[in-house]
Short mmCIF file of C-alpha atoms in Angstrom, two decimals:
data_model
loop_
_atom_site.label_atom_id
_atom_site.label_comp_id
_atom_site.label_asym_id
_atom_site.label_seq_id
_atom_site.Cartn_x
_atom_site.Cartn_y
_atom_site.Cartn_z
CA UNK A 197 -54.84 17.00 -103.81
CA UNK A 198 -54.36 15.47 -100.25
CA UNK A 199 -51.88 17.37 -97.66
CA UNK A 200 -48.98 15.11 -98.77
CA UNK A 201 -49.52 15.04 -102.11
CA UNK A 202 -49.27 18.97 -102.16
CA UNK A 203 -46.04 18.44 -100.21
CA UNK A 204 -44.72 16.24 -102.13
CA UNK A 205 -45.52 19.23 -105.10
CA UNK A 206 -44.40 21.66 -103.28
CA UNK A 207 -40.86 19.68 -102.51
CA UNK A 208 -40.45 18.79 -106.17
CA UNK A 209 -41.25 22.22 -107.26
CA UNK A 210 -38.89 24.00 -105.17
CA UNK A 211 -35.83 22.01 -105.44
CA UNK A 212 -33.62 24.31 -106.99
CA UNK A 213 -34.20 27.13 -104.39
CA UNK A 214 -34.56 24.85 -101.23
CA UNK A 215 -33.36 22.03 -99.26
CA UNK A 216 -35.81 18.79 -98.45
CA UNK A 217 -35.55 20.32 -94.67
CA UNK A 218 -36.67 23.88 -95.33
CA UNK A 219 -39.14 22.41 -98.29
CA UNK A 220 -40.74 20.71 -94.89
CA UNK A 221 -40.51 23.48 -92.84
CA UNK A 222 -42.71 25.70 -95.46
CA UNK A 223 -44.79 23.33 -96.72
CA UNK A 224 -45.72 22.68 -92.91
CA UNK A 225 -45.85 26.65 -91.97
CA UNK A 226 -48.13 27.72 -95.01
CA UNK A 227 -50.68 24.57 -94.66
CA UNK A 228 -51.26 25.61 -91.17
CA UNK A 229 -51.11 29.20 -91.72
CA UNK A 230 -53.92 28.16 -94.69
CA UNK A 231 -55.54 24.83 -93.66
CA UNK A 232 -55.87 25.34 -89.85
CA UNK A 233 -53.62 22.21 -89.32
CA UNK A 234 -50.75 22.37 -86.94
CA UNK A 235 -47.88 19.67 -87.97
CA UNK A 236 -49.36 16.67 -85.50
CA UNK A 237 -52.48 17.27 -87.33
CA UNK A 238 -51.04 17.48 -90.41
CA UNK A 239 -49.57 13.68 -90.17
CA UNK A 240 -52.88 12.65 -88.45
CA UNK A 241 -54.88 13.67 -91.53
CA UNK A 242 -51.78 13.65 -94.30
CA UNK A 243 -54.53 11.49 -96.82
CA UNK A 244 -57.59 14.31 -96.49
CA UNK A 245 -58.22 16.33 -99.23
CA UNK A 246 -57.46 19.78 -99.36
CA UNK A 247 -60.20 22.11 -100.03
CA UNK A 248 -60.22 23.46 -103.71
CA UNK A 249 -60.17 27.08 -102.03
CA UNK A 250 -57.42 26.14 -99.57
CA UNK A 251 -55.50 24.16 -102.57
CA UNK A 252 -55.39 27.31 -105.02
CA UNK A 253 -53.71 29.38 -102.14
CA UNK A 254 -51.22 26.67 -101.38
CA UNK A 255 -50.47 26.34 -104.92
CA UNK A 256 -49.90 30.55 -105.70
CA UNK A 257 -47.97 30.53 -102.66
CA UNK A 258 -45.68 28.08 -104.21
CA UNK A 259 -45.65 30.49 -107.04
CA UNK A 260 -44.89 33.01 -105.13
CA UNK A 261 -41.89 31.36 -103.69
CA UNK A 262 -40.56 30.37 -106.82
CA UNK A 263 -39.89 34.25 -107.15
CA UNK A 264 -37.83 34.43 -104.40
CA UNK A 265 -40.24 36.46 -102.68
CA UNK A 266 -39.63 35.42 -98.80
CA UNK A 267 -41.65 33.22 -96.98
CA UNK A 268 -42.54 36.01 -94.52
CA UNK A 269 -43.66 38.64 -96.44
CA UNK A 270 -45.94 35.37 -98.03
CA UNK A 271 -46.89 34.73 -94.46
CA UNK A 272 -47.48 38.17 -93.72
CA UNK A 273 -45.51 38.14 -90.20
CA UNK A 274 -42.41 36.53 -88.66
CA UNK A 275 -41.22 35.02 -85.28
CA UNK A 276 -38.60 37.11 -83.34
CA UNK A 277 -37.53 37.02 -80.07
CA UNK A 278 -40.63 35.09 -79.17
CA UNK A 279 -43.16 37.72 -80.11
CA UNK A 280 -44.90 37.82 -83.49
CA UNK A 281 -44.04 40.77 -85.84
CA UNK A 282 -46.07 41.99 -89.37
CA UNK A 283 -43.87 42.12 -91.77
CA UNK A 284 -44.09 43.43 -95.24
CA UNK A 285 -41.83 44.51 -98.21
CA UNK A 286 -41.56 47.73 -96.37
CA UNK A 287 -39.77 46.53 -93.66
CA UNK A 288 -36.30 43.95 -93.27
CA UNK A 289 -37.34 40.49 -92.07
CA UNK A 290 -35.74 40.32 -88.56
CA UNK A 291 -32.19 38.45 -88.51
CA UNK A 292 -30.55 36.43 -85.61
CA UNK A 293 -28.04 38.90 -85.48
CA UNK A 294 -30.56 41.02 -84.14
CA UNK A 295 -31.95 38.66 -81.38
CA UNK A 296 -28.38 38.54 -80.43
CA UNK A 297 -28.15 42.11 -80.13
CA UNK A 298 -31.19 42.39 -77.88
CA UNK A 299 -30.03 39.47 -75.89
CA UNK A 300 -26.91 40.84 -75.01
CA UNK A 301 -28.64 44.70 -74.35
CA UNK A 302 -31.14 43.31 -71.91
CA UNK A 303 -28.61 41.63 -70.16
CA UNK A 304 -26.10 44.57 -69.95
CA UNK A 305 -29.34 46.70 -69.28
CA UNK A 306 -29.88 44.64 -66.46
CA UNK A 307 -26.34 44.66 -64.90
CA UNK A 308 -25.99 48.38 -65.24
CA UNK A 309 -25.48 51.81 -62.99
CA UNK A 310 -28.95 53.04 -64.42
CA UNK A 311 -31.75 53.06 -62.62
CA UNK A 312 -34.27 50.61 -64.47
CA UNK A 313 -37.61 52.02 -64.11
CA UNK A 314 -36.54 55.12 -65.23
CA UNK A 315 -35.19 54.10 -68.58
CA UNK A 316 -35.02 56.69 -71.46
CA UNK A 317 -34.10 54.97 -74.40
CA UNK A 318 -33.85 56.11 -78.10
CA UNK A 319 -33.76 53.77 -81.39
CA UNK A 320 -32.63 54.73 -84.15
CA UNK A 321 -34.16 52.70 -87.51
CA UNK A 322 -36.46 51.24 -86.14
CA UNK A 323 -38.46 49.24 -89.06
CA UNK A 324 -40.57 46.98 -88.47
CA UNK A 325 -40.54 48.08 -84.48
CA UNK A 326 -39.08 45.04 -83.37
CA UNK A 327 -36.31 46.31 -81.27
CA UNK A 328 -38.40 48.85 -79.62
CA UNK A 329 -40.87 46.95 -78.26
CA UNK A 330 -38.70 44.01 -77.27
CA UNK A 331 -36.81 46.04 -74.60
CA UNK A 332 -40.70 47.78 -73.58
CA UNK A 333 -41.67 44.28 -73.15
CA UNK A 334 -38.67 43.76 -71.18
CA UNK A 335 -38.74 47.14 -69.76
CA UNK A 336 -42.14 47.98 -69.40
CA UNK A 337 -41.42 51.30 -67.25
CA UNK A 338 -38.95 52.64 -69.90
CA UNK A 339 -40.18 55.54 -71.79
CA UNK A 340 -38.68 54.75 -75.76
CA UNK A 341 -38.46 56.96 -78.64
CA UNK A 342 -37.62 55.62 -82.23
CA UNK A 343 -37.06 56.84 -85.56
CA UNK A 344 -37.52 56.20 -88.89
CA UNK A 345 -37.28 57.76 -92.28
CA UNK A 346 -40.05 55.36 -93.96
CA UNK A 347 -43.61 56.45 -93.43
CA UNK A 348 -44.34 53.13 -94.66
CA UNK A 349 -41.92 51.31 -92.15
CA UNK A 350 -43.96 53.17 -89.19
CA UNK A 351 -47.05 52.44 -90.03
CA UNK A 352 -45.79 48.66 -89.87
CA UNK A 353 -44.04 49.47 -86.71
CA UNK A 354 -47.48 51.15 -85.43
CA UNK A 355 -49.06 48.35 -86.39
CA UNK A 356 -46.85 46.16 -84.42
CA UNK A 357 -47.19 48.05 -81.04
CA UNK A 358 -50.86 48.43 -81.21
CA UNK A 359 -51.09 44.02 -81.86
CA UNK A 360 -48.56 43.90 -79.19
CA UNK A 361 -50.51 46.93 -76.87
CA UNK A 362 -46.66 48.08 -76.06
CA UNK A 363 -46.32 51.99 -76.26
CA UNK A 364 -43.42 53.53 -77.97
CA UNK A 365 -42.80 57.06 -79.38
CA UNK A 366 -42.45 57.13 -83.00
CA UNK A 367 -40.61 59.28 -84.89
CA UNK A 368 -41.11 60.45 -88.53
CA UNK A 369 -37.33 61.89 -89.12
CA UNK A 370 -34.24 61.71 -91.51
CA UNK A 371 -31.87 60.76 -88.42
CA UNK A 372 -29.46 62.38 -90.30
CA UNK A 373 -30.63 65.49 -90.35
CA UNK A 374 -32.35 65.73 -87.29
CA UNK A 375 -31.54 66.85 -83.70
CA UNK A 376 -32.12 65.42 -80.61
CA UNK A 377 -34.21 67.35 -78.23
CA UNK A 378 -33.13 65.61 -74.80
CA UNK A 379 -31.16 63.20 -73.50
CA UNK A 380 -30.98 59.33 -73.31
CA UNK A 381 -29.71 56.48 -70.86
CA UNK A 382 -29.31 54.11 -73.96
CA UNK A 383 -28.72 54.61 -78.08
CA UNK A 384 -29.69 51.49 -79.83
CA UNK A 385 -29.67 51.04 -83.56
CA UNK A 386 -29.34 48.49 -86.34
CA UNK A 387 -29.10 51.23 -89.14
CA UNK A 388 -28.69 50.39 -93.22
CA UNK A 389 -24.74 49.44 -93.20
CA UNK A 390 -23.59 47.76 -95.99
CA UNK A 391 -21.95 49.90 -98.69
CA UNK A 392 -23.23 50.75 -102.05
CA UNK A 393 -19.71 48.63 -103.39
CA UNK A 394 -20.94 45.70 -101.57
CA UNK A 395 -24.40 45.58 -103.46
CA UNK A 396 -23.42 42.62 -105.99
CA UNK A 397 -22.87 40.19 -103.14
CA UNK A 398 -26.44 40.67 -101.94
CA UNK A 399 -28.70 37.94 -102.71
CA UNK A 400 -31.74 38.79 -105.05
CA UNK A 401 -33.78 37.00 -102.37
CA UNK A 402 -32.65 40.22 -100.35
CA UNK A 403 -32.58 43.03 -102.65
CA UNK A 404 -35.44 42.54 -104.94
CA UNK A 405 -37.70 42.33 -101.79
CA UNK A 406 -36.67 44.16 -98.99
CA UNK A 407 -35.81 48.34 -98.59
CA UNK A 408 -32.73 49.11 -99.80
CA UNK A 409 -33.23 52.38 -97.71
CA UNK A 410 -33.17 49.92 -94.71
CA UNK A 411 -30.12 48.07 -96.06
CA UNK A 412 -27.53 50.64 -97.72
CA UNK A 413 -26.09 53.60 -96.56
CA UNK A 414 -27.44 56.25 -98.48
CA UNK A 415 -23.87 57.75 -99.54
CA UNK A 416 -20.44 56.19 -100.25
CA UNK A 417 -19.62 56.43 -96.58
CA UNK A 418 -20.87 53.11 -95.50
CA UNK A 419 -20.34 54.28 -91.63
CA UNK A 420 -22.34 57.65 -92.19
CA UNK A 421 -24.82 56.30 -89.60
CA UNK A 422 -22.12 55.31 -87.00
CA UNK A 423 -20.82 58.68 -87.26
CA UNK A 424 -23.71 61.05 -86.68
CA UNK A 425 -24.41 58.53 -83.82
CA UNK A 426 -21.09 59.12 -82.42
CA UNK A 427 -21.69 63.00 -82.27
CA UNK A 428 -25.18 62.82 -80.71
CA UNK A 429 -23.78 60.24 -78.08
CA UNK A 430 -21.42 62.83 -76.84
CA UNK A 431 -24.03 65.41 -76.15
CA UNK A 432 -27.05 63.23 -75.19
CA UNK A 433 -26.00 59.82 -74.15
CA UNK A 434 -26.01 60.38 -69.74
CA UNK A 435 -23.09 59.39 -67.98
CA UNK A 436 -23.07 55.79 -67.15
CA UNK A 437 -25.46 55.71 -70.36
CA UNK A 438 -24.91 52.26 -72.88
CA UNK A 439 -24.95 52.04 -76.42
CA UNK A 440 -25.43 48.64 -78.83
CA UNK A 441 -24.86 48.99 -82.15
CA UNK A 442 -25.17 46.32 -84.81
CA UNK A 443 -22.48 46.82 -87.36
CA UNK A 444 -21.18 45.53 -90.71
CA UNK A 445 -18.50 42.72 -89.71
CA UNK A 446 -16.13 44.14 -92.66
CA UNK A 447 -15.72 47.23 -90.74
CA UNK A 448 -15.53 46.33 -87.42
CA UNK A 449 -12.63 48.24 -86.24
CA UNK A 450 -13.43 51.10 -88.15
CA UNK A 451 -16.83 51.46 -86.56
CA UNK A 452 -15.27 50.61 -82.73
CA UNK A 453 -12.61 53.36 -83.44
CA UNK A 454 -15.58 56.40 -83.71
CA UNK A 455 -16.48 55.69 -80.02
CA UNK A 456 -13.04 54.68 -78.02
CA UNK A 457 -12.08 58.24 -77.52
CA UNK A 458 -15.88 59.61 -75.51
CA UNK A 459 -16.47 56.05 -73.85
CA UNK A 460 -15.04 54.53 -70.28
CA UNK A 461 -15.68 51.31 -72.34
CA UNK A 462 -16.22 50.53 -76.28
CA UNK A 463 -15.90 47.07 -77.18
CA UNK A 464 -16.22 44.71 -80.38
CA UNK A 465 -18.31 42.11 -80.44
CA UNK A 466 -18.91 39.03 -82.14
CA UNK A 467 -21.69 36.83 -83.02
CA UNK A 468 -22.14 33.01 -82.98
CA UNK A 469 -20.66 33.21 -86.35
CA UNK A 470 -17.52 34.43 -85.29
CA UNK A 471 -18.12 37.98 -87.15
CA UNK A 472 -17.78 41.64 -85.84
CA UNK A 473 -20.78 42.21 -85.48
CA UNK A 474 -21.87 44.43 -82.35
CA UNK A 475 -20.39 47.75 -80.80
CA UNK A 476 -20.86 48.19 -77.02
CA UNK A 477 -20.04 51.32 -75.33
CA UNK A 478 -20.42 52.95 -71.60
CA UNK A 479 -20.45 56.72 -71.37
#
């Protein structure tokens, strides 16, 4: 089988799952993830022969997408915020919404009262680690703790820091039932939001492969998070201290009204969809 052959395959195979555009766009990622070929090379040499080794992965990773299993968890990693992440099925792939988030935080960091090389920052959910060591990267001087509830999701975050040789302070902890220590100039989480009623409109692409510990709150209260959050911002957020949240853009208002009352500022946000998505908040 030549390289365009097995795209050709691989188009023809996956037709009821993807587009012709994102057929391209994995076909192109997993031959030079497998082959070595980047995609000027892969039109260069589009008539050579795959090697019968190379062909048999290319061919169970078609399998494997015909699951629904996601293309990063295949791949083994993921682009995000230009910095390369392991991922695994312990761990939610990294969403815009999130770059967004990060985006705007570095920004606001930036424009703030606080003094920037003395940063003390806590995240709370961390996964995968990817917010965490975006804003060390940014903020190298900042001294970050995060926490997590998944052993498994901190070993990936670990893993993540160490590739990346960013330092971070990981915490093994049910956030819920656990109590701060010491204060913070910023709270930054994307915790599990969407409610256990909203489960049924969750793609299987979604649930049958990701943590539902990192996707649904773990009670009926779908804003359990967002409330302990709120407590633990009035006793250890500093004064002038910020606080991003990403939210679930059915309950926007709901989530903005647990921080108007301890904040100078609390604001909703939206993303480039046009959803609630983000709370902001100064102390």
């Amino acid at each position: 089988m030549t390289i365009s052959e097995f795209k050709k395959y691989l188009k023809t195979e996956l037709s009821e799952l993807y587009t012709d555009s994102e057929s391209s766009f994995l076909s192109s990622i997993f031959i030079e993830k497998i082959v070595g070929f980047d995609s000027f090379h892969q039109r260069r040499f589009s008539d050579q022969e795959l090697l019968i080794e190379d062909e048999k992965k290319l061919l169970n990773i078609i399998f494997e997408l015909k699951t629904n299993k996601p293309y990063q968890h295949i791949l083994g990693e993921t682009e995000f915020y230009g910095m390369t992440f392991f991922v695994n099925k312990n761990v939610l792939i990294p969403r815009p919404e999130t770059e967004e988030l990060l985006e705007f935080a570095i920004k606001k960091i930036h424009n703030s009262a606080l003094i920037i090389d003395r940063l003390k920052i806590l995240d709370i959910g961390t996964g995968s680690g990817i917010i965490p060591l975006v804003l060390k990267k940014h903020f190298p001087q900042a001294e970050i703790t995060s926490i997590d509830f998944s052993e498994k999701a901190l070993e990936t975050a670990k893993k993540n820091a160490e590739f990346h040789q960013l330092e971070v302070n990981f915490i093994h902890a049910d956030y819920l039932n656990f109590d701060l220590k010491k204060n913070f100039d910023i709270i930054i989480s994307n915790p599990p939001y969407i409610g256990i009623d909203e489960e049924q409109e969750i793609e299987h692409s979604v649930k049958g492969f990701e943590p539902a510990m990192a996707l649904f709150s773990p009670t009926p209260d779908a804003l359990i998070f967002y409330r302990k959050i709120a407590e633990d911002s009035k006793k250890y957020l500093n004064e002038n201290g910020l606080l991003f949240l990403e939210i679930n853009q059915k309950l926007g208002p709901e989530t903005l009204e647990l921080y108007i009352n301890d904040f100078s500022e609390a604001l909703l946000i939206k993303d480039l969809s046009e959803n609630d998505r983000f709370v902001f908040g100064v102390k």
